[in-house]
Amino acid sequence: MKVLITGGVGFLGLHLAHYYNKQNHQVSLLDIADFNPKEFEDVFSFHQTDVRDKEGLDQVIKGQDLVIHAAAALPLWTKRDILTTNIDGTRNVLSSSLKHNVQRVIFISSTAVYGVPEKHPIDENDPLIGVGPYGESKIEAEKICQDHIHKGINITIIRPKTFIGTRRLGVFEILFDWIKDGKKIPVIGNGKNRYQLLDVDDLVEAIYLFGKKNHKKYNDTFNIGAKEFATVKQDLHKLCEHAGSGASVLATPAGPVKAALALFDYLGISPLYKWVYDTADKDSFVSTEKIEKTLNWSPKYSNQAALIKAYSWYLDNYESVKATNSGVTHTTGWKQGILKLVKKVL
């Protein structure tokens, strides 16, 4: 099978590429980012193309059997880039896939489409109230998916929780750095809220199962997250305990901390954006009943197991991680800004 992964050089994209390659599929990657094929044994076809480039995209999609649309502009990007990439880019991918008779498209959406609901667990029929350009753009992209399903193309929409694993950096690199150095790890609020994560290996396996067969029942929307998770405080305590560095969890007053982080965000001196600090003290977990029943499958990794696995990779690759230039993606470290000063105090 010929498989195209948009956003193929990203965190999820590379995990997907390796998984499909091991299953002996012909894998093509499409991304605007640079790609070093030598690092990955030169087994993938790479196309440095923007999903907003209709003609370039059309040439790459022609002849593909399965398209996994994982390309997305992240919340740290400009509003214009978020909207054009996530909305226009998705429309381009689906239009070209329909034109070239792609067997199935799997669209990677986000649980950000739900906003900050009071009801938990969240199920797929709950209201969509996206917060900010990113959440709003994912809602619009899902509407485009539904329109194209009616036009006759097979599309699966997946809404994953925050997923972590090997090579995942971004905000988690900051967390792992503090834990490694034995610092107090501040949580917003008392840490008694439940925040569900997802191991990238579970996400990849679910995507693979959806792509194997063209069942009409797969033309639907599915939440996915860890099946086992505790409170934020309990999950982080377990990670600190595993690290054995002396790091510990520190509860903080939510109101003043959020106000301070909002100011730092406004001044451009903190890597934490509004969605992160506004939801950090809230419950956030989805029902996985629908995806488990449809695929006859269940996520393997708990929050704690996923965190420990990702942290262990970070330690094993510490030198190369620190040698990597900082950026605004999930596969680069983020500049800590004012948090570097906070770290010295704790």
Short mmCIF file of C-alpha atoms in Angstrom, two decimals:
data_model
loop_
_atom_site.label_atom_id
_atom_site.label_comp_id
_atom_site.label_asym_id
_atom_site.label_seq_id
_atom_site.Cartn_x
_atom_site.Cartn_y
_atom_site.Cartn_z
CA MET A 1 0.00 0.00 0.00
CA LYS A 2 1.19 3.52 -0.81
CA VAL A 3 0.84 5.78 2.22
CA LEU A 4 1.26 9.56 2.30
CA ILE A 5 1.71 11.30 5.65
CA THR A 6 1.28 15.08 5.67
CA GLY A 7 3.23 16.68 8.50
CA GLY A 8 5.49 13.68 7.99
CA VAL A 9 8.57 15.21 9.61
CA GLY A 10 6.67 16.05 12.80
CA PHE A 11 6.48 14.07 16.01
CA LEU A 12 3.49 11.96 15.02
CA GLY A 13 4.48 11.84 11.35
CA LEU A 14 7.83 10.16 11.95
CA HIS A 15 6.33 7.61 14.35
CA LEU A 16 3.74 6.75 11.71
CA ALA A 17 6.39 6.55 8.99
CA HIS A 18 8.50 4.05 10.92
CA TYR A 19 5.47 1.94 11.82
CA TYR A 20 4.20 1.73 8.23
CA ASN A 21 7.70 1.05 6.94
CA LYS A 22 8.03 -1.91 9.33
CA GLN A 23 4.77 -3.24 7.88
CA ASN A 24 6.39 -3.09 4.41
CA HIS A 25 4.27 -0.25 3.04
CA GLN A 26 5.61 2.39 0.64
CA VAL A 27 5.78 5.59 2.69
CA SER A 28 5.91 9.18 1.43
CA LEU A 29 6.31 12.18 3.72
CA LEU A 30 5.09 15.70 2.98
CA ASP A 31 6.13 18.62 5.15
CA ILE A 32 7.36 22.21 4.97
CA ALA A 33 10.13 21.42 7.45
CA ASP A 34 13.59 20.20 6.47
CA PHE A 35 14.23 16.47 6.54
CA ASN A 36 17.47 14.55 6.92
CA PRO A 37 16.92 11.16 5.25
CA LYS A 38 20.31 9.84 6.45
CA GLU A 39 19.04 9.98 10.03
CA PHE A 40 16.20 7.64 9.07
CA GLU A 41 18.03 5.21 6.79
CA ASP A 42 16.75 6.88 3.60
CA VAL A 43 13.68 4.65 3.41
CA PHE A 44 11.07 7.36 2.86
CA SER A 45 10.16 9.47 -0.15
CA PHE A 46 10.16 13.11 1.02
CA HIS A 47 8.35 16.07 -0.55
CA GLN A 48 8.99 19.53 0.89
CA THR A 49 5.57 20.90 0.03
CA ASP A 50 3.05 23.09 1.84
CA VAL A 51 -0.50 21.74 2.14
CA ARG A 52 -1.61 25.23 1.05
CA ASP A 53 0.13 24.65 -2.31
CA LYS A 54 -2.66 23.05 -4.36
CA GLU A 55 -0.58 22.12 -7.40
CA GLY A 56 2.36 20.74 -5.46
CA LEU A 57 0.05 18.78 -3.19
CA ASP A 58 -1.87 17.37 -6.14
CA GLN A 59 1.29 15.91 -7.65
CA VAL A 60 2.20 14.13 -4.42
CA ILE A 61 -1.27 12.73 -3.66
CA LYS A 62 -1.72 11.24 -7.13
CA GLY A 63 -1.28 7.45 -6.90
CA GLN A 64 -1.56 7.22 -3.10
CA ASP A 65 -3.84 4.61 -1.48
CA LEU A 66 -4.00 6.10 2.02
CA VAL A 67 -3.47 9.70 3.13
CA ILE A 68 -2.91 10.46 6.82
CA HIS A 69 -3.42 14.19 7.20
CA ALA A 70 -1.41 15.12 10.28
CA ALA A 71 -0.05 18.48 9.06
CA ALA A 72 -1.23 21.35 11.26
CA ALA A 73 -0.22 24.78 12.41
CA LEU A 74 0.26 24.73 16.18
CA PRO A 75 -1.17 27.23 18.70
CA LEU A 76 2.16 29.12 18.90
CA TRP A 77 1.93 30.03 15.19
CA THR A 78 0.33 33.24 13.91
CA LYS A 79 -3.45 33.32 13.60
CA ARG A 80 -3.24 33.64 9.83
CA ASP A 81 -0.96 30.62 9.47
CA ILE A 82 -3.16 28.56 11.79
CA LEU A 83 -6.32 29.31 9.83
CA THR A 84 -4.85 28.92 6.34
CA THR A 85 -2.91 25.75 7.18
CA ASN A 86 -5.57 23.97 9.21
CA ILE A 87 -8.60 24.99 7.14
CA ASP A 88 -7.42 25.71 3.58
CA GLY A 89 -4.74 23.03 3.80
CA THR A 90 -7.28 20.40 4.87
CA ARG A 91 -9.62 21.40 2.04
CA ASN A 92 -6.75 21.03 -0.44
CA VAL A 93 -5.77 17.58 0.89
CA LEU A 94 -9.34 16.28 0.73
CA SER A 95 -10.13 17.77 -2.68
CA SER A 96 -7.01 16.23 -4.18
CA SER A 97 -7.66 12.89 -2.46
CA LEU A 98 -11.18 12.83 -3.90
CA LYS A 99 -9.88 13.73 -7.36
CA HIS A 100 -7.30 10.92 -7.33
CA ASN A 101 -9.56 8.25 -5.79
CA VAL A 102 -7.58 7.80 -2.57
CA GLN A 103 -9.07 4.83 -0.71
CA ARG A 104 -9.14 6.52 2.70
CA VAL A 105 -8.06 9.72 4.43
CA ILE A 106 -7.41 9.77 8.17
CA PHE A 107 -7.64 13.30 9.57
CA ILE A 108 -5.88 14.07 12.84
CA SER A 109 -8.05 16.58 14.66
CA SER A 110 -7.80 17.45 18.37
CA THR A 111 -9.79 17.38 21.61
CA ALA A 112 -9.25 21.17 21.58
CA VAL A 113 -12.49 21.26 19.59
CA TYR A 114 -14.39 20.71 22.86
CA GLY A 115 -13.03 23.82 24.55
CA VAL A 116 -13.12 23.55 28.35
CA PRO A 117 -16.30 21.57 29.11
CA GLU A 118 -17.69 20.88 32.56
CA LYS A 119 -18.96 17.38 31.67
CA HIS A 120 -16.56 14.43 31.77
CA PRO A 121 -15.79 12.08 30.25
CA ILE A 122 -16.25 13.92 26.96
CA ASP A 123 -17.88 11.90 24.19
CA GLU A 124 -17.92 12.48 20.45
CA ASN A 125 -21.42 14.00 20.46
CA ASP A 126 -20.64 16.74 22.98
CA PRO A 127 -20.75 20.38 21.79
CA LEU A 128 -17.78 21.78 19.88
CA ILE A 129 -16.60 25.06 21.39
CA GLY A 130 -13.06 25.60 20.17
CA VAL A 131 -10.90 28.00 22.16
CA GLY A 132 -8.73 30.33 20.09
CA PRO A 133 -7.71 30.05 16.43
CA TYR A 134 -6.34 26.50 16.79
CA GLY A 135 -9.48 24.94 18.30
CA GLU A 136 -11.74 26.92 15.95
CA SER A 137 -9.71 25.90 12.89
CA LYS A 138 -9.94 22.21 13.81
CA ILE A 139 -13.73 22.49 14.03
CA GLU A 140 -13.86 24.04 10.56
CA ALA A 141 -11.50 21.37 9.21
CA GLU A 142 -13.80 18.66 10.58
CA LYS A 143 -16.76 20.27 8.78
CA ILE A 144 -14.78 20.07 5.53
CA CYS A 145 -14.16 16.38 6.25
CA GLN A 146 -17.88 15.77 6.70
CA ASP A 147 -18.64 17.59 3.43
CA HIS A 148 -16.18 15.34 1.58
CA ILE A 149 -17.60 12.17 3.15
CA HIS A 150 -20.91 13.16 1.53
CA LYS A 151 -19.05 13.56 -1.77
CA GLY A 152 -18.02 9.92 -1.58
CA ILE A 153 -14.54 9.77 -0.02
CA ASN A 154 -13.81 7.58 3.02
CA ILE A 155 -12.59 9.73 5.92
CA THR A 156 -11.85 8.89 9.56
CA ILE A 157 -11.61 11.80 12.00
CA ILE A 158 -9.50 11.16 15.11
CA ARG A 159 -9.53 13.49 18.12
CA PRO A 160 -6.48 12.58 20.23
CA LYS A 161 -5.64 13.83 23.69
CA THR A 162 -2.18 15.36 24.18
CA PHE A 163 0.14 12.60 23.02
CA ILE A 164 3.69 11.97 24.17
CA GLY A 165 6.48 9.48 23.53
CA THR A 166 10.03 9.19 22.23
CA ARG A 167 11.18 12.38 20.45
CA ARG A 168 8.41 14.46 22.06
CA LEU A 169 9.90 17.71 23.31
CA GLY A 170 8.13 21.08 23.36
CA VAL A 171 6.58 21.83 26.74
CA PHE A 172 7.45 18.32 27.96
CA GLU A 173 11.16 19.03 27.47
CA ILE A 174 10.79 21.83 30.03
CA LEU A 175 9.08 19.44 32.45
CA PHE A 176 11.74 16.76 31.95
CA ASP A 177 14.56 19.29 32.35
CA TRP A 178 13.22 20.42 35.72
CA ILE A 179 12.71 16.86 36.92
CA LYS A 180 16.20 15.82 35.84
CA ASP A 181 17.65 18.69 37.87
CA GLY A 182 15.64 17.77 40.97
CA LYS A 183 13.48 20.89 41.03
CA LYS A 184 10.04 21.44 42.47
CA ILE A 185 7.48 20.99 39.71
CA PRO A 186 4.74 23.61 40.11
CA VAL A 187 1.23 22.63 39.09
CA ILE A 188 -1.50 25.21 38.63
CA GLY A 189 -3.99 24.65 41.44
CA ASN A 190 -3.93 21.70 43.82
CA GLY A 191 -3.22 19.10 41.13
CA LYS A 192 -6.31 17.06 41.98
CA ASN A 193 -7.78 17.45 38.50
CA ARG A 194 -7.54 14.56 36.04
CA TYR A 195 -5.75 15.31 32.76
CA GLN A 196 -5.68 12.41 30.32
CA LEU A 197 -2.66 11.93 28.07
CA LEU A 198 -1.98 9.45 25.25
CA ASP A 199 1.09 7.46 24.27
CA VAL A 200 2.00 8.07 20.63
CA ASP A 201 2.44 4.33 20.07
CA ASP A 202 -1.22 3.77 20.96
CA LEU A 203 -2.26 6.55 18.59
CA VAL A 204 -0.16 5.11 15.76
CA GLU A 205 -1.61 1.64 16.26
CA ALA A 206 -5.18 2.97 16.16
CA ILE A 207 -4.46 4.94 12.98
CA TYR A 208 -2.97 1.83 11.39
CA LEU A 209 -6.07 -0.23 12.23
CA PHE A 210 -8.37 2.38 10.68
CA GLY A 211 -6.27 2.40 7.52
CA LYS A 212 -6.19 -1.38 7.05
CA LYS A 213 -9.78 -1.80 5.87
CA ASN A 214 -12.34 0.38 4.14
CA HIS A 215 -15.29 -0.26 6.43
CA LYS A 216 -18.00 2.39 6.12
CA LYS A 217 -18.28 2.38 9.93
CA TYR A 218 -14.82 3.99 9.97
CA ASN A 219 -16.27 7.09 8.26
CA ASP A 220 -16.88 8.65 11.65
CA THR A 221 -15.28 10.65 14.46
CA PHE A 222 -13.39 9.03 17.33
CA ASN A 223 -11.86 10.23 20.60
CA ILE A 224 -8.69 8.55 21.80
CA GLY A 225 -6.73 8.85 25.04
CA ALA A 226 -5.12 6.73 27.73
CA LYS A 227 -7.46 4.24 29.36
CA GLU A 228 -5.75 4.59 32.76
CA PHE A 229 -4.92 7.97 34.31
CA ALA A 230 -4.90 9.47 37.78
CA THR A 231 -4.79 13.09 38.96
CA VAL A 232 -2.14 15.47 37.66
CA LYS A 233 -0.45 15.43 41.06
CA GLN A 234 -0.43 11.62 41.25
CA ASP A 235 0.85 11.13 37.70
CA LEU A 236 3.65 13.69 38.13
CA HIS A 237 4.55 12.31 41.57
CA LYS A 238 5.00 8.87 40.01
CA LEU A 239 7.28 10.33 37.34
CA CYS A 240 9.34 12.21 39.95
CA GLU A 241 9.57 9.06 42.04
CA HIS A 242 10.80 7.11 39.00
CA ALA A 243 13.38 9.80 38.19
CA GLY A 244 14.89 9.62 41.68
CA SER A 245 16.36 13.10 41.27
CA GLY A 246 14.73 14.70 44.29
CA ALA A 247 12.12 16.48 42.17
CA SER A 248 8.70 16.92 43.77
CA VAL A 249 5.27 18.31 42.90
CA LEU A 250 4.38 21.78 44.20
CA ALA A 251 0.74 22.96 44.33
CA THR A 252 0.21 26.67 43.57
CA PRO A 253 -2.76 29.08 43.81
CA ALA A 254 -4.45 28.92 40.40
CA GLY A 255 -5.70 32.52 40.18
CA PRO A 256 -2.47 34.43 40.84
CA VAL A 257 -0.36 31.96 38.82
CA LYS A 258 -2.65 32.20 35.80
CA ALA A 259 -2.61 35.99 36.02
CA ALA A 260 1.20 35.99 36.13
CA LEU A 261 1.45 33.56 33.19
CA ALA A 262 -1.02 35.66 31.19
CA LEU A 263 1.20 38.71 31.75
CA PHE A 264 4.35 36.78 30.80
CA ASP A 265 2.55 35.50 27.70
CA TYR A 266 1.51 39.04 26.74
CA LEU A 267 5.09 40.25 27.18
CA GLY A 268 6.40 37.37 25.07
CA ILE A 269 8.71 36.03 27.78
CA SER A 270 7.03 32.69 28.48
CA PRO A 271 6.67 29.62 26.24
CA LEU A 272 3.32 28.73 27.82
CA TYR A 273 0.38 29.92 25.72
CA LYS A 274 -3.17 30.62 26.89
CA TRP A 275 -4.62 27.15 26.20
CA VAL A 276 -1.90 25.51 28.33
CA TYR A 277 -2.21 27.63 31.46
CA ASP A 278 -5.98 28.17 31.23
CA THR A 279 -6.76 24.44 31.19
CA ALA A 280 -3.94 23.10 33.39
CA ASP A 281 -6.10 23.00 36.54
CA LYS A 282 -9.22 21.65 34.83
CA ASP A 283 -10.40 18.08 34.34
CA SER A 284 -9.80 16.97 30.77
CA PHE A 285 -10.55 13.41 29.72
CA VAL A 286 -12.51 11.73 26.96
CA SER A 287 -14.45 8.51 26.64
CA THR A 288 -12.63 5.89 24.57
CA GLU A 289 -15.62 3.54 24.48
CA LYS A 290 -16.50 4.24 20.84
CA ILE A 291 -13.03 3.66 19.38
CA GLU A 292 -12.50 0.55 21.52
CA LYS A 293 -15.78 -0.97 20.38
CA THR A 294 -15.28 -0.07 16.70
CA LEU A 295 -11.72 -1.39 16.44
CA ASN A 296 -12.02 -4.13 19.06
CA TRP A 297 -8.88 -2.59 20.50
CA SER A 298 -7.76 -0.76 23.64
CA PRO A 299 -4.91 1.68 24.45
CA LYS A 300 -2.02 -0.08 26.21
CA TYR A 301 -0.24 2.75 28.03
CA SER A 302 -1.41 4.59 31.13
CA ASN A 303 -0.54 8.25 31.73
CA GLN A 304 2.22 7.23 34.10
CA ALA A 305 3.71 4.61 31.79
CA ALA A 306 3.68 7.07 28.87
CA LEU A 307 5.38 9.80 30.93
CA ILE A 308 8.06 7.43 32.21
CA LYS A 309 8.77 6.11 28.72
CA ALA A 310 9.10 9.62 27.27
CA TYR A 311 11.30 10.78 30.17
CA SER A 312 13.57 7.74 29.81
CA TRP A 313 14.09 8.56 26.13
CA TYR A 314 14.88 12.16 27.10
CA LEU A 315 17.61 11.03 29.51
CA ASP A 316 19.06 8.56 27.00
CA ASN A 317 19.24 11.29 24.35
CA TYR A 318 19.99 14.26 26.60
CA GLU A 319 23.14 15.45 24.82
CA SER A 320 21.56 15.40 21.37
CA VAL A 321 18.39 17.08 22.68
CA LYS A 322 20.39 19.96 24.17
CA ALA A 323 22.38 20.30 20.95
CA THR A 324 19.19 20.79 18.94
CA ASN A 325 18.10 24.32 18.09
CA SER A 326 15.01 25.53 19.92
CA GLY A 327 11.78 26.11 18.02
CA VAL A 328 7.99 26.06 18.27
CA THR A 329 7.24 22.45 17.29
CA HIS A 330 6.76 19.28 19.34
CA THR A 331 10.12 17.87 18.21
CA THR A 332 12.21 20.84 19.35
CA GLY A 333 12.94 22.24 22.78
CA TRP A 334 11.19 25.49 23.64
CA LYS A 335 13.05 28.46 25.07
CA GLN A 336 12.08 28.62 28.74
CA GLY A 337 12.14 32.41 28.92
CA ILE A 338 11.04 33.68 32.35
CA LEU A 339 10.62 30.07 33.48
CA LYS A 340 14.40 29.70 33.56
CA LEU A 341 14.48 32.31 36.35
CA VAL A 342 11.61 30.57 38.17
CA LYS A 343 13.53 27.30 37.95
CA LYS A 344 16.49 28.82 39.78
CA VAL A 345 14.25 29.88 42.66
CA LEU A 346 12.54 26.49 43.12
#
